[in-house]
Tab-separated table of C-alpha atoms in Angstrom:
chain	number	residue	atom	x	y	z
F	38	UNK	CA	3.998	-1.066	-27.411
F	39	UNK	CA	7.472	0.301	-27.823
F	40	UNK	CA	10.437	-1.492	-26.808
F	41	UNK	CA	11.500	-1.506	-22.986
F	42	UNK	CA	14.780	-0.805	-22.077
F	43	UNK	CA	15.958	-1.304	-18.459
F	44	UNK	CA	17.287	2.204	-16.829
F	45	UNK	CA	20.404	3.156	-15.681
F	46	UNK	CA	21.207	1.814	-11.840
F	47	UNK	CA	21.252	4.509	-9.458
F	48	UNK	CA	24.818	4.161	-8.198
F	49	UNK	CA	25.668	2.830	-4.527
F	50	UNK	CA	21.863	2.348	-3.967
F	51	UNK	CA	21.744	-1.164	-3.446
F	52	UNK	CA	24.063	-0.922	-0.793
F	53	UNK	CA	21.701	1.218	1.228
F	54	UNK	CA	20.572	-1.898	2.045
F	55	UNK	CA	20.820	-4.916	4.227
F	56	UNK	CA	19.062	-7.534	1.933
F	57	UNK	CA	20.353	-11.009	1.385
F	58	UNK	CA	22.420	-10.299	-1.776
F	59	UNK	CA	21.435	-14.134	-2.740
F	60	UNK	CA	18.248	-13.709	-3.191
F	61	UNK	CA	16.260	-11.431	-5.709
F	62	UNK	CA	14.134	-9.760	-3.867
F	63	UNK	CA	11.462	-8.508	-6.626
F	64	UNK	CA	8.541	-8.156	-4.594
F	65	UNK	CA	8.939	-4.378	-2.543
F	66	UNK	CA	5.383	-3.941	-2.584
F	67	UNK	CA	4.556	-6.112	-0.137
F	68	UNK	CA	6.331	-5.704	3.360
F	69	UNK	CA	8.737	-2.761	1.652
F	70	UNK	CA	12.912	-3.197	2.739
F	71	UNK	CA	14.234	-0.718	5.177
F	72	UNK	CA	17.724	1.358	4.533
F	73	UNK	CA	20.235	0.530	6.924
F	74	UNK	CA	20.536	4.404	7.841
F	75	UNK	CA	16.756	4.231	9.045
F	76	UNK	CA	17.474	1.030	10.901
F	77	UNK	CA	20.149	2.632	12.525
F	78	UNK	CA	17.528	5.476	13.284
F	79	UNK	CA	14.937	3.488	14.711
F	80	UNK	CA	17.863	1.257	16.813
F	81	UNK	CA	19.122	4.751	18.642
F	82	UNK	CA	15.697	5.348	19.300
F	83	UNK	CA	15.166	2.007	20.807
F	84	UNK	CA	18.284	1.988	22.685
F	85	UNK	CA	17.075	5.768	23.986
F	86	UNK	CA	13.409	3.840	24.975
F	87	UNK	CA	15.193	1.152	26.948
F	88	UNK	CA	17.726	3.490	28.336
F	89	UNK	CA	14.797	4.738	30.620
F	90	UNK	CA	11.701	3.496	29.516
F	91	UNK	CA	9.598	6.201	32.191
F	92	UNK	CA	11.228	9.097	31.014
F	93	UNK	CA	10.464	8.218	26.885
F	94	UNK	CA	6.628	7.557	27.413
F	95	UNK	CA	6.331	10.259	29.640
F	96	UNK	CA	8.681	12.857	29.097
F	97	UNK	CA	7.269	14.938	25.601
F	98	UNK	CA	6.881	11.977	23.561
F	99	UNK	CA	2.968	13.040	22.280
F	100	UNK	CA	4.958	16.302	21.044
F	101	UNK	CA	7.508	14.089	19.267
F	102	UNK	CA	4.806	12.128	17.471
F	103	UNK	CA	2.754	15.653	16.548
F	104	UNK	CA	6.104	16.833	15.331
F	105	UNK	CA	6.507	13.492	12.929
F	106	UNK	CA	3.211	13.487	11.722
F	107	UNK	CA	3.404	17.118	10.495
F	108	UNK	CA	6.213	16.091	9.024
F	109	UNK	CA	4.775	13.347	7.205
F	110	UNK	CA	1.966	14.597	6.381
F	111	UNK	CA	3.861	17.856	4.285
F	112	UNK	CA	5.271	15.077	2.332
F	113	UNK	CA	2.086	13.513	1.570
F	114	UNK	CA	0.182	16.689	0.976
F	115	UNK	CA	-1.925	16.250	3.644
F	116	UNK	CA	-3.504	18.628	6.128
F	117	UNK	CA	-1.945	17.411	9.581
F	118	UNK	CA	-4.637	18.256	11.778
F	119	UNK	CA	-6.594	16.098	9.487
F	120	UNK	CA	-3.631	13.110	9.665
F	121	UNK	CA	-3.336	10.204	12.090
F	122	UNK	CA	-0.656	8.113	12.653
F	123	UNK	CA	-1.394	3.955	12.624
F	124	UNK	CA	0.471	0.995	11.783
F	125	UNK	CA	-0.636	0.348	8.666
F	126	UNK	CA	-3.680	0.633	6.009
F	127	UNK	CA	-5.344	-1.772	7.013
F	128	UNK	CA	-5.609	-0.536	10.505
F	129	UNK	CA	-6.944	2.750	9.187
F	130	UNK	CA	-9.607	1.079	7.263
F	131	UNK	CA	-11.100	-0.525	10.876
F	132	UNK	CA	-11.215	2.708	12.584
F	133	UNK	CA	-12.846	4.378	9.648
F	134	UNK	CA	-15.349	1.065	9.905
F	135	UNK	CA	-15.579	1.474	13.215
F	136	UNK	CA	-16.696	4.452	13.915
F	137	UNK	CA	-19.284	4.736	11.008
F	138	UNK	CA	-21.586	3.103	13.193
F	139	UNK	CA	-22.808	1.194	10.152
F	140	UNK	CA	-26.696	-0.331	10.965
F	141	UNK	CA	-29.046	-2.993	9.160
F	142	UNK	CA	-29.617	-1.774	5.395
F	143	UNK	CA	-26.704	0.545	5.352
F	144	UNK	CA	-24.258	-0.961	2.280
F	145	UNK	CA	-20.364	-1.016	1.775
F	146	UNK	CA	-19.310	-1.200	-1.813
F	147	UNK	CA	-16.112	-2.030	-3.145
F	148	UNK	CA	-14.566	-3.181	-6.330
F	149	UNK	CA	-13.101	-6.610	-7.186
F	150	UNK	CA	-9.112	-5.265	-7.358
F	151	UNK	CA	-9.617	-4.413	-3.178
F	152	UNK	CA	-7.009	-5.967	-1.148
F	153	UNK	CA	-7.961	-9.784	0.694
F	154	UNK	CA	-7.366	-8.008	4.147
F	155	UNK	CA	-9.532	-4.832	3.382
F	156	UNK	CA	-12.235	-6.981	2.309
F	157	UNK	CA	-11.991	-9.386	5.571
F	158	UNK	CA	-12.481	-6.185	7.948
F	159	UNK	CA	-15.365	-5.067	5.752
F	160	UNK	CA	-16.752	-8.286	6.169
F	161	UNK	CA	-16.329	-8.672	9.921
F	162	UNK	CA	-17.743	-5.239	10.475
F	163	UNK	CA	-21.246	-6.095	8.183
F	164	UNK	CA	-21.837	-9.072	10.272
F	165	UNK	CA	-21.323	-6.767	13.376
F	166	UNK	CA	-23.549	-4.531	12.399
F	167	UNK	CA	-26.194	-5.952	9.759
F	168	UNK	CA	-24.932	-3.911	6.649
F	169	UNK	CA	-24.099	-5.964	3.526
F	170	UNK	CA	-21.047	-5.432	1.342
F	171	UNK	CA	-20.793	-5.781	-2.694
F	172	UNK	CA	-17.983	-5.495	-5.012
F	173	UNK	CA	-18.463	-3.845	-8.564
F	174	UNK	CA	-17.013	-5.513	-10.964
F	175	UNK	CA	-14.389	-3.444	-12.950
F	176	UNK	CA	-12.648	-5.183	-16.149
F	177	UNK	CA	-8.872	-5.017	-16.051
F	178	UNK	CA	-8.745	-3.028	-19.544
F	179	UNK	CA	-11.472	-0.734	-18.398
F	180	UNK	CA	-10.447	2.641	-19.347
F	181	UNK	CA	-10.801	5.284	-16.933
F	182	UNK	CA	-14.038	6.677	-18.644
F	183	UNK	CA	-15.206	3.194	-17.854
F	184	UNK	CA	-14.664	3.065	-14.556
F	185	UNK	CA	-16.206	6.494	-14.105
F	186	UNK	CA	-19.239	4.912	-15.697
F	187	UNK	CA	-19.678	1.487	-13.377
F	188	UNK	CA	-18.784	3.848	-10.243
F	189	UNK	CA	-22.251	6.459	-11.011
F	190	UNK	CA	-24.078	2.939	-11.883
F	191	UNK	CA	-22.914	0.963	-9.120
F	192	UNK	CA	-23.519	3.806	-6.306
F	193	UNK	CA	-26.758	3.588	-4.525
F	194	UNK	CA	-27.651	7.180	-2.364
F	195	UNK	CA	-29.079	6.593	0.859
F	196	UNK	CA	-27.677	2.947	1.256
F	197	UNK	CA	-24.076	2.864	0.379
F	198	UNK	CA	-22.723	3.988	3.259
F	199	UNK	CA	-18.951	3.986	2.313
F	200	UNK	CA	-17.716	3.164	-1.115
F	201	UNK	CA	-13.647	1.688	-0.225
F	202	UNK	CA	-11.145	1.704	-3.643
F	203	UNK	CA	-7.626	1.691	-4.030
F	204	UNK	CA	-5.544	4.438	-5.369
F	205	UNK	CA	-3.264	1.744	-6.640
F	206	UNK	CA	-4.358	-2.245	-6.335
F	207	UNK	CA	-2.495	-4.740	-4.849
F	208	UNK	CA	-3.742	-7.948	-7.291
F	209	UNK	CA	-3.513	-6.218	-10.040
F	210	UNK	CA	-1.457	-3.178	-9.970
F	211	UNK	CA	-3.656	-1.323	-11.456
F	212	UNK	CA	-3.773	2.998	-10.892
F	213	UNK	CA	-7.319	3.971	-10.845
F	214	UNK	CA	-8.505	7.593	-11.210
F	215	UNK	CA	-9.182	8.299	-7.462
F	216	UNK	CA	-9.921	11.542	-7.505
F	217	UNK	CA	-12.218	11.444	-10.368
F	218	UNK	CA	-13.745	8.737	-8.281
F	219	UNK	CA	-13.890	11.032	-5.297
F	220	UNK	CA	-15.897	13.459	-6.869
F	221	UNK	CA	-18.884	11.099	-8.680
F	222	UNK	CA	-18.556	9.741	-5.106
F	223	UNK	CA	-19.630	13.370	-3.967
F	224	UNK	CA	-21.947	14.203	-6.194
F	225	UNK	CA	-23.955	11.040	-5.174
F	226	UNK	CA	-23.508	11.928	-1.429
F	227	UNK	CA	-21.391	8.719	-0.666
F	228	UNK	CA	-18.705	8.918	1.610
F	229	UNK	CA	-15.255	7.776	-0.245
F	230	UNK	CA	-11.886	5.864	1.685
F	231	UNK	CA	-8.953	5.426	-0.536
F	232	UNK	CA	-6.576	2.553	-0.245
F	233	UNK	CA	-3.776	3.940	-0.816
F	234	UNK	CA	-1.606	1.088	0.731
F	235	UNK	CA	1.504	1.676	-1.992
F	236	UNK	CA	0.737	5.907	-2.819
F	237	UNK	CA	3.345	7.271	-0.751
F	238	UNK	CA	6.771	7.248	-2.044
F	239	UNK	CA	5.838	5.922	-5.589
F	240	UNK	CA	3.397	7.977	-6.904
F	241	UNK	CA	3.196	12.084	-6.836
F	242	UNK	CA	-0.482	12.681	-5.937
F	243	UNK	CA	-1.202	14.720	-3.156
F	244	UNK	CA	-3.669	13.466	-0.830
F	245	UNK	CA	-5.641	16.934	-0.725
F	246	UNK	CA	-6.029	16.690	-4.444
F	247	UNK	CA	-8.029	13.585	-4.195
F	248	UNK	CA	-10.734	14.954	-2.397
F	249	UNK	CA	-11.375	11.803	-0.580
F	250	UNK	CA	-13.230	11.783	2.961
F	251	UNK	CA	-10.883	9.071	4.213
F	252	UNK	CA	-7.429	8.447	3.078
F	253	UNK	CA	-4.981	5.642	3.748
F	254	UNK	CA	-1.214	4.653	2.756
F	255	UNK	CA	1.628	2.851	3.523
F	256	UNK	CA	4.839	4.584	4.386
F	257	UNK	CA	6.975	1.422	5.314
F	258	UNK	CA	6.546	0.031	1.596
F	259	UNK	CA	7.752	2.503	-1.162
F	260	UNK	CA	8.741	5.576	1.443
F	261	UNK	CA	11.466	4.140	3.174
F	262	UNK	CA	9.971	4.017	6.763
F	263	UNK	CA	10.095	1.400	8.958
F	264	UNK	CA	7.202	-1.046	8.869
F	265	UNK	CA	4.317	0.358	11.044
F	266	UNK	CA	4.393	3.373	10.048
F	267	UNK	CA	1.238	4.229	8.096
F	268	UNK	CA	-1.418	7.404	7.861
F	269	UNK	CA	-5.178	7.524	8.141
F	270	UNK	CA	-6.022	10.928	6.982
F	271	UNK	CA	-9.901	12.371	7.425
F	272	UNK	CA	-11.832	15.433	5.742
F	273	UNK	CA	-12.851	17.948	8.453
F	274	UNK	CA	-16.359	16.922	9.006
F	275	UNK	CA	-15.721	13.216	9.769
F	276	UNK	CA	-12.546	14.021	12.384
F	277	UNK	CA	-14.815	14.111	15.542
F	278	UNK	CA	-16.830	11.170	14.766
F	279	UNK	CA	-13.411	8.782	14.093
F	280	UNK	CA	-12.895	6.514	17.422
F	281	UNK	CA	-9.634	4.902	18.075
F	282	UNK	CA	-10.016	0.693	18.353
F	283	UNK	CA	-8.069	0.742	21.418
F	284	UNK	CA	-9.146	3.651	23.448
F	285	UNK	CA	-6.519	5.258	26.188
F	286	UNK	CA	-5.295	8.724	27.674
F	287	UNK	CA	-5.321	10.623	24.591
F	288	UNK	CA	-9.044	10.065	24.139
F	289	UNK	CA	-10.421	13.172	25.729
F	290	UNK	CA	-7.467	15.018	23.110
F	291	UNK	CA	-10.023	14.099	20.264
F	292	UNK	CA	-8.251	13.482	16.716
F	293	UNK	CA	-5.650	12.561	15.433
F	294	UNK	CA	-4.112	12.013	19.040
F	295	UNK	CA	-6.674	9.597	20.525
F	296	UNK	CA	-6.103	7.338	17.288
F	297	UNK	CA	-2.145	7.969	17.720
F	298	UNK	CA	-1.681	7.071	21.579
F	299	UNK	CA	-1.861	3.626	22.311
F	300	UNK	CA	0.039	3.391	25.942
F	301	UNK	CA	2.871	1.061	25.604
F	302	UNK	CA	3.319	0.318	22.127
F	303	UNK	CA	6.952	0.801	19.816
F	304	UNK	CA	6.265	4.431	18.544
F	305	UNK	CA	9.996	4.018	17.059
F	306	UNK	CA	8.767	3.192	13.494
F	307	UNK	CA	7.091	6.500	13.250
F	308	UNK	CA	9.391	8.580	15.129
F	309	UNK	CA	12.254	6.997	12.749
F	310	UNK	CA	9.916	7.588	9.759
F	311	UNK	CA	11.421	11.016	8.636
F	312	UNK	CA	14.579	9.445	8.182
F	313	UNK	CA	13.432	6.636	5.350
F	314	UNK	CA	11.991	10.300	3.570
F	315	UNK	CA	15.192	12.000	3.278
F	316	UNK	CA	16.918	8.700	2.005
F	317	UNK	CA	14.398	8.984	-0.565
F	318	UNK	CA	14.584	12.796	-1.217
F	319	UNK	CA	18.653	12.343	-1.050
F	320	UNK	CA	18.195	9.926	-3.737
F	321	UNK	CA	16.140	12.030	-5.415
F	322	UNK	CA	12.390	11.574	-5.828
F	323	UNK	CA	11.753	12.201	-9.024
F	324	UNK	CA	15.118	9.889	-10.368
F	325	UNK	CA	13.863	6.608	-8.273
F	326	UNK	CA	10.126	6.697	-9.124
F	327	UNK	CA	11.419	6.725	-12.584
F	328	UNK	CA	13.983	4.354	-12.042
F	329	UNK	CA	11.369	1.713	-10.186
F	330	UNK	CA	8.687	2.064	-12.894
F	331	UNK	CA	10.789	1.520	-15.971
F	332	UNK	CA	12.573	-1.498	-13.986
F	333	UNK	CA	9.120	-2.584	-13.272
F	334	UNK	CA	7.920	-2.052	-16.938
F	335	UNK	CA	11.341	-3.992	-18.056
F	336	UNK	CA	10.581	-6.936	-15.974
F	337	UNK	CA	7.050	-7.161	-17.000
F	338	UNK	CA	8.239	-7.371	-20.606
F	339	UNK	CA	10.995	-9.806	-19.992
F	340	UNK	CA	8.762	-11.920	-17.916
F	341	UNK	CA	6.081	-12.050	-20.655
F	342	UNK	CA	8.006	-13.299	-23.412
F	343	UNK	CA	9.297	-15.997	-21.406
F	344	UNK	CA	5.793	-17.175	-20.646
F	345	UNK	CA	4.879	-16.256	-24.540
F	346	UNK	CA	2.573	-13.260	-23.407
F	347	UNK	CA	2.248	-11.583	-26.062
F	348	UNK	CA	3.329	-7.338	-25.335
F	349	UNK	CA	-0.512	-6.458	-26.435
F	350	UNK	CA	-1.948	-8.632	-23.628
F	351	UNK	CA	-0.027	-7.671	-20.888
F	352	UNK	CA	-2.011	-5.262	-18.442
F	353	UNK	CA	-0.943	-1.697	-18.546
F	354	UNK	CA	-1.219	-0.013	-14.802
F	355	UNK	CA	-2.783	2.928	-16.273
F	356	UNK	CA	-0.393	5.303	-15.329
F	357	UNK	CA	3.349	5.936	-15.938
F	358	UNK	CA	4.933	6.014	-12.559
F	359	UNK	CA	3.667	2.550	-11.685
F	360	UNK	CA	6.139	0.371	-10.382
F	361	UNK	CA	4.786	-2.460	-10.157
F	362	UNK	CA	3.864	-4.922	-12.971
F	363	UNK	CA	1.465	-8.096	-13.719
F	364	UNK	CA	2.642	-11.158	-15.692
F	365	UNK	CA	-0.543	-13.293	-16.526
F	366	UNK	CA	0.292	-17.425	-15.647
F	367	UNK	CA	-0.678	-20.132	-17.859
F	368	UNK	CA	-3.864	-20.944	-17.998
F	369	UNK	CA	-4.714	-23.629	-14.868
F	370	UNK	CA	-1.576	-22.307	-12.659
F	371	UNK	CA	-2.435	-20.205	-9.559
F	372	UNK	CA	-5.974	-19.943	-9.774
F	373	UNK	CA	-6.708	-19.843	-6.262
F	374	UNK	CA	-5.843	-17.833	-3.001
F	375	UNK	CA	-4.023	-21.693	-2.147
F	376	UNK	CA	-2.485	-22.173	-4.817
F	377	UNK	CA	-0.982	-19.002	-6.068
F	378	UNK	CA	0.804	-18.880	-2.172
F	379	UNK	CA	2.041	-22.196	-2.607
F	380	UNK	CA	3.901	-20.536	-5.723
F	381	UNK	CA	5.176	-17.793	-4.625
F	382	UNK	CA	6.809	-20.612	-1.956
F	383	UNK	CA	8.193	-22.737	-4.572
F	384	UNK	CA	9.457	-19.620	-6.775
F	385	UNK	CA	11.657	-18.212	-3.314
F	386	UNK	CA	12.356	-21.652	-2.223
F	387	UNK	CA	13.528	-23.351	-5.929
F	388	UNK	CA	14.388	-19.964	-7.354
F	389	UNK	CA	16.059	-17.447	-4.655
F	390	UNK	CA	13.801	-15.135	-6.240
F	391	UNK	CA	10.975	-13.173	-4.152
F	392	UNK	CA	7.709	-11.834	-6.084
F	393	UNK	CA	4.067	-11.947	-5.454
F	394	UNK	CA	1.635	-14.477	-7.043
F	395	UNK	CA	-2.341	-13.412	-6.524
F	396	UNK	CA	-5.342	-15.121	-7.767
F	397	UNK	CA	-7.626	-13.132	-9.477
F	398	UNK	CA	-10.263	-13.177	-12.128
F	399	UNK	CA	-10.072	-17.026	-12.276
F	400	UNK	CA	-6.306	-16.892	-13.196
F	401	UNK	CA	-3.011	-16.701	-11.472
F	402	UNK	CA	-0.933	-13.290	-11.742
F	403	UNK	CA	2.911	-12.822	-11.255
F	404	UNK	CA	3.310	-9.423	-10.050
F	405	UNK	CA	7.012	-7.903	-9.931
F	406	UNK	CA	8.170	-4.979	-8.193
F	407	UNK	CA	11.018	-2.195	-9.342
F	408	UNK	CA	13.311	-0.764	-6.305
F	409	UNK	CA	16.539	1.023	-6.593
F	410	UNK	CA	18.323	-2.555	-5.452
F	411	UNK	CA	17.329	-4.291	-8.341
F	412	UNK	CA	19.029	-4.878	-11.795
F	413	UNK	CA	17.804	-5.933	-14.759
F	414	UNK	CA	19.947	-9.181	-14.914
F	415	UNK	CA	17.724	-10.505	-11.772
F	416	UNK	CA	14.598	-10.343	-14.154
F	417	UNK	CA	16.169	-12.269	-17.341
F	418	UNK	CA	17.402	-15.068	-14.658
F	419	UNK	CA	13.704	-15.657	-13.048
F	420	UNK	CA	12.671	-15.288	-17.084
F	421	UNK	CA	14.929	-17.951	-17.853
F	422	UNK	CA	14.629	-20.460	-14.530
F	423	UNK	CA	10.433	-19.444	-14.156
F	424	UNK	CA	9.349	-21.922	-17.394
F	425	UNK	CA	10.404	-25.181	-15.967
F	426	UNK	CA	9.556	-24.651	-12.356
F	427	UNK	CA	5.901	-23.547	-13.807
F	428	UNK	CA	6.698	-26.719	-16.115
F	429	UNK	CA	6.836	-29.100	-13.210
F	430	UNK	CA	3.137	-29.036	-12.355
């Protein structure tokens, strides 16, 4: 592995944001930090909401939502008639769940990178329904030839109903090929959702080049949107068969608008959504995903030697834009869901410093995120001050 050198800062960037400039805030991936100028967005719209609350939810509002998803959905490469708004992945993955109308025998496969939250809903809707779920197994150096390979083994025609995998996973931060995926997944006759919880805004893929059935991403983590802002988007022959979980006067409209209306709730996350896209675009797409994955790749590196990983054994996402990286832990430390959250607790409380700790595999993984507000120097202090907390056990 070649040397890793931090990249330039983007300049003014961190001051696009309202973060607490005494902590380190390493960890975007999870809950994402909004630009102020978006905050200001979503705050006019608020203000507009409360200024007459009849007039907002009456008064056009299902056009202003259309308008914002089409928007969105260019960004994404996604077909808008095909594209729902929803508060977040995991919210997309329970309608898709939903409205499979999964029965006694049917099966729901997985793989063992799948995020906790994913798998609860999957769970909750077997037990509904009598299906069974089963994760395949897929080794965190498996090449992408490999993965091909347990994917055509691991399918079963005529009993996996739906076969969920992440574009890029959340324990492990690991890229998979998706669309690859999407089309063994075809030629088997298995319907195919992607988690694609951290896709938008980090990586370049369009969503029609996947090819997946059901498609699902994040736009308040690495797209600049306020949180709740998220897409569910379906291939053409599932869009009449998707039910909303809450159903209400946009039913009859069929989809995407009877997943989209939900009466009285804060539409002013999606509405202010566009806004967090231009920051990025202003930025400049192409400089920040670069900037975020060599950070990313820097910190990993840093974080390693301080542990005494050696550069061989730490994980490589499988793909260059990735910007997010896995530190293994010492073997014993963070081993389980418990554990590896009581951490992370001890890292932001001792440390100032905010990252993500999973359990996974039988060992505990530091996982680091790269965002135009970091800096390099906030990776060699947690490298330095990370040892003798870890030490303390």
């Amino acid at each position: 592995m070649s040397v890793v050198q931090p990249p330039e800062p983007i300049p003014g960037a961190r001051l696009l944001f309202s973060l607490d400039p005494a902590v380190s805030h390493l960890n975007h991936g999870s809950f994402g930090a909004v630009p102020i100028g978006v905050q200001r967005a979503q705050q006019r719209l608020r203000d507009e909401m409360e200024a007459n609350p009849l007039r907002f939810f009456t008064a056009g509002l299902v056009d202003r939502i259309t308008h914002t998803r089409r928007h969105l959905a260019a960004f994404l490469g996604a077909d808008p008639d095909g594209t729902a708004l929803v508060p977040n992945a995991t919210t997309g993955v329970a309608v898709v769940l939903q409205s499979l109308a999964l029965k006694p025998g049917d099966e729901v496969l997985t793989t063992d990178h799948g995020y906790g939250a994913v798998a609860l809903s999957i769970a909750r809707e077997c037990r509904r329904s009598g299906a069974v779920t089963r994760a395949l197994r897929v080794p965190l150096e498996a090449t992408d030839e490999e993965i091909l390979q347990i994917v055509r083994t691991g399918l079963r025609p005529g009993r996996t109903r739906l076969f969920v995998v992440d574009q890029l996973t959340s324990p492990t931060a690991r890229l998979l090929p998706v669309a690859a995926i999407a089309g063994v997944a075809r030629e088997n006759g298995v319907p195919i959702l992607v988690d694609a919880a951290h896709a938008p805004g980090m990586l370049p893929a369009t969503v029609q080049g996947i090819g997946a059935d059901f498609w699902v991403g994040n736009l308040h983590k690495w797209a600049y949107a306020p949180r709740g802002t998220a897409v569910l988007v379906v291939a053409p022959p599932w869009r009449d068969r998707i039910e909303p979980l809450v159903v209400s006067w946009e039913q009859e409209s069929g989809f995407p608008s009877r997943v989209e209306w939900q009466a009285t709730m804060d539409y002013t996350p999606w509405l202010a959504a566009p806004v967090g896209v231009f920051t990025l675009r202003s930025l400049g797409l192409d400089r920040v995903r670069g900037h975020n994955a060599a950070l990313a790749a820097y910190g990993q590196r840093v974080l390693g030697d301080a542990l005494g990983v050696r550069p061989a054994d730490l994980p490589d996402p499988g793909g260059p834009g990735v910007a997010m990286r896995i530190v293994p832990l010492p073997p014993g430390i963070a081993t389980t869901l418990d554990a590896a959250r009581d951490l992370r607790a001890r890292i932001a409380e001792r440390l100032a410093v905010e990252v993500a700790v999973n359990a996974w595999d039988g060992r505990g993984w530091l996982r680091v995120c790269g965002q135009v507000y970091n800096s390099a120097p906030e990776y060699e202090r947690l490298a330095v001050s990370l040892p003798p907390l870890l030490a303390q056990r």
